[in-house]
mmCIF file of C-alpha atoms in Angstrom:
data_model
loop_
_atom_site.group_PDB
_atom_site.id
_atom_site.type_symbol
_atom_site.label_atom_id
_atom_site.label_comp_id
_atom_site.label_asym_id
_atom_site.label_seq_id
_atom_site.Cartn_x
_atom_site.Cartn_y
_atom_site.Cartn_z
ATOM 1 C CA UNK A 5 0.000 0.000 0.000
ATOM 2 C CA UNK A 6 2.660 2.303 -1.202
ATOM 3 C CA UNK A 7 0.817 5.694 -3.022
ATOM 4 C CA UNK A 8 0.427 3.773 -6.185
ATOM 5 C CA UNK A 9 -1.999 1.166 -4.099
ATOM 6 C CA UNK A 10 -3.612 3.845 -2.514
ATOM 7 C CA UNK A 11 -4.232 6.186 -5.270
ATOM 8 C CA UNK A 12 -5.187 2.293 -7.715
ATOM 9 C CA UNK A 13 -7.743 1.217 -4.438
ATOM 10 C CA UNK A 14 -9.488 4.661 -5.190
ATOM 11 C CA UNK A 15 -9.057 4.372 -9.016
ATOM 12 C CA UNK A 16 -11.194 0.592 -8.010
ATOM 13 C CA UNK A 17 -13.609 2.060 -6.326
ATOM 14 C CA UNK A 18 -14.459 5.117 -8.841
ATOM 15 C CA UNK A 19 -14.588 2.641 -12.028
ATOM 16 C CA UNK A 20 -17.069 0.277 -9.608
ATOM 17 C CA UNK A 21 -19.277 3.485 -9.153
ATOM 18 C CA UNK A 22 -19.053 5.544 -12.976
ATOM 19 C CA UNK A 23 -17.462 2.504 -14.876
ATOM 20 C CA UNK A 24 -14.191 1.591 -16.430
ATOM 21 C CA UNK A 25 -12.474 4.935 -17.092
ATOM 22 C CA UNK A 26 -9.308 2.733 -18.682
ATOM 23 C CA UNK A 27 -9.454 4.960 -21.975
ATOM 24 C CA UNK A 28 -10.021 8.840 -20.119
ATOM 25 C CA UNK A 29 -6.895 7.887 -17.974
ATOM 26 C CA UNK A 30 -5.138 6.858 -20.919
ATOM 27 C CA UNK A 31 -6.053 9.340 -22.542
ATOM 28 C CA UNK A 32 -5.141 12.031 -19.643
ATOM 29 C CA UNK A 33 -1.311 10.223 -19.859
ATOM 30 C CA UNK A 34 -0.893 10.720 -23.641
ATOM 31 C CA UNK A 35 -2.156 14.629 -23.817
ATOM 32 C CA UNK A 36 0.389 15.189 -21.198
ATOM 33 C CA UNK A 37 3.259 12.863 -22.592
ATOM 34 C CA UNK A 38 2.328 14.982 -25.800
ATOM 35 C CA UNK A 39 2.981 18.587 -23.713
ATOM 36 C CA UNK A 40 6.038 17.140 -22.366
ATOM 37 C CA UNK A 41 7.875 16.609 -25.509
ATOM 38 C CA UNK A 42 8.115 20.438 -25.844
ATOM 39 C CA UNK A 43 9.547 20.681 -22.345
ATOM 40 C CA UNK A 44 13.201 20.886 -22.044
ATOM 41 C CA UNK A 45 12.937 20.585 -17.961
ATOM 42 C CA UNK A 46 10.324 17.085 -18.733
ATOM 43 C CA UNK A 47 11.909 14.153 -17.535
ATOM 44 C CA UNK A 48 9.811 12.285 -20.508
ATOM 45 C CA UNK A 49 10.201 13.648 -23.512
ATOM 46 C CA UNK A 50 8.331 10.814 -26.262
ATOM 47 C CA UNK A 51 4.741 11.347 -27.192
ATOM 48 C CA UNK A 52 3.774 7.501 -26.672
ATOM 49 C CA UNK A 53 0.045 8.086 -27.671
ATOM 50 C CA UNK A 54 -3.373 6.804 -26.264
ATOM 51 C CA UNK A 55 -3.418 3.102 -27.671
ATOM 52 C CA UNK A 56 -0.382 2.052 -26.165
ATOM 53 C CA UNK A 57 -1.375 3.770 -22.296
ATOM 54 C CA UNK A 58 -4.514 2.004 -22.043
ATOM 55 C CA UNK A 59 -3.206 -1.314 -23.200
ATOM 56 C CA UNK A 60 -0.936 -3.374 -20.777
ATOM 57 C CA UNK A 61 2.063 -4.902 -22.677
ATOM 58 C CA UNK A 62 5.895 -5.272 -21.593
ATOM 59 C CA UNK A 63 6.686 -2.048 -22.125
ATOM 60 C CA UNK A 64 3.284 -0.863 -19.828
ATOM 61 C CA UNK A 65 2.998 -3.565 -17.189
ATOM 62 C CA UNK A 66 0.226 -3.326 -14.954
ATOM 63 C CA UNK A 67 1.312 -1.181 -11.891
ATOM 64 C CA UNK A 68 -1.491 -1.648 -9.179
ATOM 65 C CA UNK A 69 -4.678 -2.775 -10.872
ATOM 66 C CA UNK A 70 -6.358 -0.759 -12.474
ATOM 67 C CA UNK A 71 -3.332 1.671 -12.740
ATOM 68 C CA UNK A 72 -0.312 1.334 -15.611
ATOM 69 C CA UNK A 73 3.268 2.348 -15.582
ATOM 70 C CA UNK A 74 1.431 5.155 -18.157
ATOM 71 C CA UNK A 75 -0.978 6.177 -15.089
ATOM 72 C CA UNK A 76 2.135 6.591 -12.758
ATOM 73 C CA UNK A 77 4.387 9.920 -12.107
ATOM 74 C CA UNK A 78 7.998 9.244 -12.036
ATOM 75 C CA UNK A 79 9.426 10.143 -8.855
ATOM 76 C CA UNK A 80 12.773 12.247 -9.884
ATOM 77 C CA UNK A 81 15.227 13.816 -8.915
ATOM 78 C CA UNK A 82 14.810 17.994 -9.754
ATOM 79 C CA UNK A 83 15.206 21.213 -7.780
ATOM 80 C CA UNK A 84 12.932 24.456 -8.292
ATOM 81 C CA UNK A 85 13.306 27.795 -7.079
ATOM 82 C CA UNK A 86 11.395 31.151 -6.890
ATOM 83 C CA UNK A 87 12.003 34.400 -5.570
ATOM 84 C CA UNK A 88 9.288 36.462 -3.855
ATOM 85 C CA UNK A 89 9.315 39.890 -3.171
ATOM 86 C CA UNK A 90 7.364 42.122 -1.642
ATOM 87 C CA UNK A 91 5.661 44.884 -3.886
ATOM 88 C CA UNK A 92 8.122 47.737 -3.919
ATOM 89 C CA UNK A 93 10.699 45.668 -4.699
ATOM 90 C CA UNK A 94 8.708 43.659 -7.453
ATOM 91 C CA UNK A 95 7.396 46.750 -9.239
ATOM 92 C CA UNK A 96 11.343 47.649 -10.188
ATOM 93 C CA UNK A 97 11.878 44.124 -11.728
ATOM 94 C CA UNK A 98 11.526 43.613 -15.569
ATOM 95 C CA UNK A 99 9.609 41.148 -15.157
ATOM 96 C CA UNK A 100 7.264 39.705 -12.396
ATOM 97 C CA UNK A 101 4.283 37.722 -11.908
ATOM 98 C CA UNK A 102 2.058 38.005 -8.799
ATOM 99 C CA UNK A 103 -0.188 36.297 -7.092
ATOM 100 C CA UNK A 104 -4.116 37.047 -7.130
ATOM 101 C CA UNK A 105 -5.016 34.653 -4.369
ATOM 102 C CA UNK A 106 -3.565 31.584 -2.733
ATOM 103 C CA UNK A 107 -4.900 28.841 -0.414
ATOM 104 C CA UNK A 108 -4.532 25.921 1.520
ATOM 105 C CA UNK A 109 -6.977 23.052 2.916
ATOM 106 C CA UNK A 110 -6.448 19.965 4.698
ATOM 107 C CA UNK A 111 -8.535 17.111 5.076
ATOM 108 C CA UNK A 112 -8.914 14.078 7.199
ATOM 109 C CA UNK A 113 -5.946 11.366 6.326
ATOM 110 C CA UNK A 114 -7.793 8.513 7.477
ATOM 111 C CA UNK A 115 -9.915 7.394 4.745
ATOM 112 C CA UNK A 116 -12.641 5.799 6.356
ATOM 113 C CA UNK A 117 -13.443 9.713 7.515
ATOM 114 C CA UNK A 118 -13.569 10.392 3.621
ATOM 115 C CA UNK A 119 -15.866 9.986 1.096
ATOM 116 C CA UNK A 120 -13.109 8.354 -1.436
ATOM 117 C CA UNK A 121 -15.073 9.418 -4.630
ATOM 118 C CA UNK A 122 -14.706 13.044 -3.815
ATOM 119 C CA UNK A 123 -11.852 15.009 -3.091
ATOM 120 C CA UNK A 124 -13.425 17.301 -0.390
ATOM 121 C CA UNK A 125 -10.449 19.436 0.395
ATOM 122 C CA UNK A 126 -9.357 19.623 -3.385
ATOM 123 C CA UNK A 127 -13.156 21.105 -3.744
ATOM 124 C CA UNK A 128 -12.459 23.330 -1.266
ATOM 125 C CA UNK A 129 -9.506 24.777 -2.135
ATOM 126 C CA UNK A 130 -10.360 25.743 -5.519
ATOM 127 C CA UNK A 131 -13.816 26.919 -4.272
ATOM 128 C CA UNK A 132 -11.422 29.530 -2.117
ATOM 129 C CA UNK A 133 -8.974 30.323 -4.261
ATOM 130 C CA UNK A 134 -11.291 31.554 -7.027
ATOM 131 C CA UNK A 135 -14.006 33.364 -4.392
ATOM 132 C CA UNK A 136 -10.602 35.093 -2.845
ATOM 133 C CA UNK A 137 -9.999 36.539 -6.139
ATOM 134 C CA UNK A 138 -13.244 36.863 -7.619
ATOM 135 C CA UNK A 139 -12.681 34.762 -10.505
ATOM 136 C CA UNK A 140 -14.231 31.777 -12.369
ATOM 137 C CA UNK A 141 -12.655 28.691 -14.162
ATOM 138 C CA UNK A 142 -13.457 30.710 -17.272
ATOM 139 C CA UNK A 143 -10.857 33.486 -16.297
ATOM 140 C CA UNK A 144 -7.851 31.273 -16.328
ATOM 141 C CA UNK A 145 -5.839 30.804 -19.598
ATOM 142 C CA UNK A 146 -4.225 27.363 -18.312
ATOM 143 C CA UNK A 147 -3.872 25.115 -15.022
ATOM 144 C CA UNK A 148 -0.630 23.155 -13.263
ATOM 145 C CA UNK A 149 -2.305 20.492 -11.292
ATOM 146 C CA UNK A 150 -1.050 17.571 -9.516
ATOM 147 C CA UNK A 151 -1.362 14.397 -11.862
ATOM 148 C CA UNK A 152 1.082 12.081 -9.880
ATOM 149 C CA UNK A 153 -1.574 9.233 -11.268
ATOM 150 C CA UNK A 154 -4.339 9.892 -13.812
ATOM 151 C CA UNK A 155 -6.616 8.845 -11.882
ATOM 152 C CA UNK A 156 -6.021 12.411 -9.625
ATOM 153 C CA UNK A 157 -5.672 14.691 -12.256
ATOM 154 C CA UNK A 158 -9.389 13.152 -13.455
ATOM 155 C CA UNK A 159 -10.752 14.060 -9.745
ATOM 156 C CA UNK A 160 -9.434 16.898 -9.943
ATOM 157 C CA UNK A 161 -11.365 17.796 -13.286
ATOM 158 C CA UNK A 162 -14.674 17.693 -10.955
ATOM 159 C CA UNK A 163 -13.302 18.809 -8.023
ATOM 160 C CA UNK A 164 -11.951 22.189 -9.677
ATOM 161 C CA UNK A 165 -15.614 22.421 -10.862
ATOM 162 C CA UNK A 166 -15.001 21.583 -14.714
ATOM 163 C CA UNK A 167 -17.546 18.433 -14.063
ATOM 164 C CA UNK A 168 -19.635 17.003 -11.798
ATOM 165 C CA UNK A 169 -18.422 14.596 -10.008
ATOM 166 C CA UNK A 170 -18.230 11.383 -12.116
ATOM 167 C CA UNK A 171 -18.069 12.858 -15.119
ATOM 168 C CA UNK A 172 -14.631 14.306 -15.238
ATOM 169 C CA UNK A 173 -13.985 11.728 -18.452
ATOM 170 C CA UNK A 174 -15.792 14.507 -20.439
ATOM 171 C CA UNK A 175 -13.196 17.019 -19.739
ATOM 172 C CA UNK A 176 -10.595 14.428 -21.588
ATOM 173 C CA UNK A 177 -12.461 13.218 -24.151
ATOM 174 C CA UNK A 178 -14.536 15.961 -25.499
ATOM 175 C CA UNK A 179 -11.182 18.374 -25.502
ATOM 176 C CA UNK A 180 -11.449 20.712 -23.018
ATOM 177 C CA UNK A 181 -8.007 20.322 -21.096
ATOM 178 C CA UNK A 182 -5.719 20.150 -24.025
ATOM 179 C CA UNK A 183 -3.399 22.489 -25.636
ATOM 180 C CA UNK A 184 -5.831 24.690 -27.759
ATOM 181 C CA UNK A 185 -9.005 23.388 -25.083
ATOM 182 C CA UNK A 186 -10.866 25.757 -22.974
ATOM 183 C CA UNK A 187 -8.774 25.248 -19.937
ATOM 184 C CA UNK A 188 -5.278 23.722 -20.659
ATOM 185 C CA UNK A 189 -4.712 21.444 -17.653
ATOM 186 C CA UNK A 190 -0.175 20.258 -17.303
ATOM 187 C CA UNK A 191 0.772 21.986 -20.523
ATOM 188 C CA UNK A 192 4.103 21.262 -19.289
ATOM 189 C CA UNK A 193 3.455 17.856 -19.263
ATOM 190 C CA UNK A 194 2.473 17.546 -15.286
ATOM 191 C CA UNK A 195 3.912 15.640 -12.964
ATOM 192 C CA UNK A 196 3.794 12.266 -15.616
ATOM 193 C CA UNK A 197 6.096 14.053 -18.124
ATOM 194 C CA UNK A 198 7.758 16.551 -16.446
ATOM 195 C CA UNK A 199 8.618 13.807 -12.987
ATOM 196 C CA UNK A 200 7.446 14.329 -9.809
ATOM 197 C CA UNK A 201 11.048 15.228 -7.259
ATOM 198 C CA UNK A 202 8.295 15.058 -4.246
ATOM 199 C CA UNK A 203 9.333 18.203 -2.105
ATOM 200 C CA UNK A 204 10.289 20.004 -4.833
ATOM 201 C CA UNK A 205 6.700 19.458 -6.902
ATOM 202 C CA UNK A 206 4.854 22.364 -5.814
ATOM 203 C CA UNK A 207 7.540 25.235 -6.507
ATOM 204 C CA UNK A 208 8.320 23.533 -9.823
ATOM 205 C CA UNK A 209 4.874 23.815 -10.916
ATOM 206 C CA UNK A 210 4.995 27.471 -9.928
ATOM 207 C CA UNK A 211 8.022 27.757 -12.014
ATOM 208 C CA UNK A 212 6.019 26.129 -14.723
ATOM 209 C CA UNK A 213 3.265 28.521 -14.476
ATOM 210 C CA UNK A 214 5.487 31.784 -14.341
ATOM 211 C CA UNK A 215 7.261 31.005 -17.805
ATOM 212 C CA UNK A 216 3.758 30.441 -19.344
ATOM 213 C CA UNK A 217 2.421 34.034 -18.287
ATOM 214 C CA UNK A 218 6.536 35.757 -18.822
ATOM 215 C CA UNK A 219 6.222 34.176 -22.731
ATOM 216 C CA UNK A 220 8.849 32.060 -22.080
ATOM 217 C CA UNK A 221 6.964 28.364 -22.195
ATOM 218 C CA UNK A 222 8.446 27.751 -26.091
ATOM 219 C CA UNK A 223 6.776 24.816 -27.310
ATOM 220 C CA UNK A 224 4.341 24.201 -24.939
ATOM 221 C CA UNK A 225 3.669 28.072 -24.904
ATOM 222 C CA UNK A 226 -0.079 29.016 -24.176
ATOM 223 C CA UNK A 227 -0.913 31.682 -26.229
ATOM 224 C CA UNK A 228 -1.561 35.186 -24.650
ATOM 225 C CA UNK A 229 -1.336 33.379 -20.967
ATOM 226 C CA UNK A 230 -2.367 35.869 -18.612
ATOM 227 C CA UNK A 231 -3.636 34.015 -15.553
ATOM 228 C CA UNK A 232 -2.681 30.629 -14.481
ATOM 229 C CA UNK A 233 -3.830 27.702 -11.625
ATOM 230 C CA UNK A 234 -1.623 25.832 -9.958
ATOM 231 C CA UNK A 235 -2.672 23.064 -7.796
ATOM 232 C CA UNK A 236 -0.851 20.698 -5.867
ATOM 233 C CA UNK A 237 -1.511 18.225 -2.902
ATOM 234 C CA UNK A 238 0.292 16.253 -0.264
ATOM 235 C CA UNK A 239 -0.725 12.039 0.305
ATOM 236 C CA UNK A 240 -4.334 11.282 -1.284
ATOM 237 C CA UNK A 241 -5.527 14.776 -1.156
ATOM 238 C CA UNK A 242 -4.545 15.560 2.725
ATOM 239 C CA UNK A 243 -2.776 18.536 1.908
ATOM 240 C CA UNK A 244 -4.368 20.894 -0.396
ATOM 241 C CA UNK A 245 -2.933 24.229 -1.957
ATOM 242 C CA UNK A 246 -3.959 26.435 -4.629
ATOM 243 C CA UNK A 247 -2.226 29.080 -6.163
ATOM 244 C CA UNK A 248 -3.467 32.121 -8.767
ATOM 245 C CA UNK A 249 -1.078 33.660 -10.728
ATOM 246 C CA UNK A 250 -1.310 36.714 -13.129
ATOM 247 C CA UNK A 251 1.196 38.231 -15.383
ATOM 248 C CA UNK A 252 2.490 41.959 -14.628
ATOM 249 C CA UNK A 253 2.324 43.933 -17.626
#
């Protein structure tokens, strides 16, 4: 019951209740595999494609049924830095990105206190974050989230409010969080292309976030970012933080 056998026993449980999600989650691995290949900091850097994440073979052995090597995060090695300053100082810089809002909720560990089909503090979060800066999903020009299995980063569809709950498949399959969709979710690749150096995650993904909105993404640019999401989390959504970011002009 290491995090792959916690995050596959809820992965179980939410294709008993909405049905086998095998092609969304492989579907979630290859956009992102896809956004990593323009990446120069992604660990993964091979578009692999949906048809070979949602098959099992020797080259995708199963990981902790239902979950794949393709539904799994590497754990890396990587280091991440930022440097915040307080306004003065920030206002002389060339360039600067600042945060609109930021939160963080925590939620019961034990699971048996949980509903395991919703991510309660992951809702809750993102229901702060946007009320503390007055936004909606429909402001943001991309979102970082925290895909260290697929099976999250579909949760996290509903719990962010793109679906209801159950239905977060839609937000895959009918387009919405790719490249050119109507909220980019990882275009960095996320955690499953870019690797996951736990500790280091959450200011990476910041890091991530500020060269979309500086113009400085390249490849996996965004165009005319202006305000990004970044979400991360700590053990099966204990720890929950959200972040909004907006660029400086």
């Amino acid at each position: 019951m290491g995090f792959a056998g916690v995050f596959a026993d809820v992965a179980a449980r939410y294709f008993e209740a909405y049905g086998d999600q095998t092609e969304a989650l492989a579907r979630i691995a290859a956009k992102n595999h896809a956004n990593g290949v323009h990446n120069p900091y992604a660990q993964l850097q091979k578009d692999v494609g949906v048809a070979f994440c949602e098959v099992v073979s020797e080259k995708n052995p199963m990981v902790a049924a239902p979950l794949k090597r393709t539904d799994c995060s590497p754990v890396s090695d990587g280091a991440a830095a930022v440097v915040v300053s307080c306004k003065d100082v920030a206002d002389a810089a060339v360039q600067k990105v600042r945060f609109l809002a930021r939160t963080q909720v925590t939620d019961f560990m034990p699971m048996q206190q949980r509903n395991p089909l919703v991510f309660d503090g992951v809702t809750r979060a993102w229901q702060n974050v946007l009320r503390e800066a007055d936004m909606t999903l429909d402001s943001l020009s991309f979102a970082e989230v925290h895909d260290c299995f697929t099976i999250a980063e579909l949760m996290i569809y509903e719990s962010m409010g793109l679906t209801p709950y159950g239905e977060g498949a839609r937000a895959i399959k009918e387009g919405w969080v790719m490249k050119d969709g109507r909220l980019p979710v990882n275009p960095s690749g996320g955690l499953k292309a870019k690797g996951h150096p736990v500790g280091a995650t959450g200011v990476s993904m910041h890091v991530m976030a500020a060269r979309q909105l500086l113009g400085e993404a390249g490849g996996y640019q965004i165009a005319d970012a202006h305000t990004g999401a970044v979400f991360n989390m700590g053990g099966l959504a204990v720890a929950n933080y959200a972040s909004l970011l907006q660029r400086v002009d």
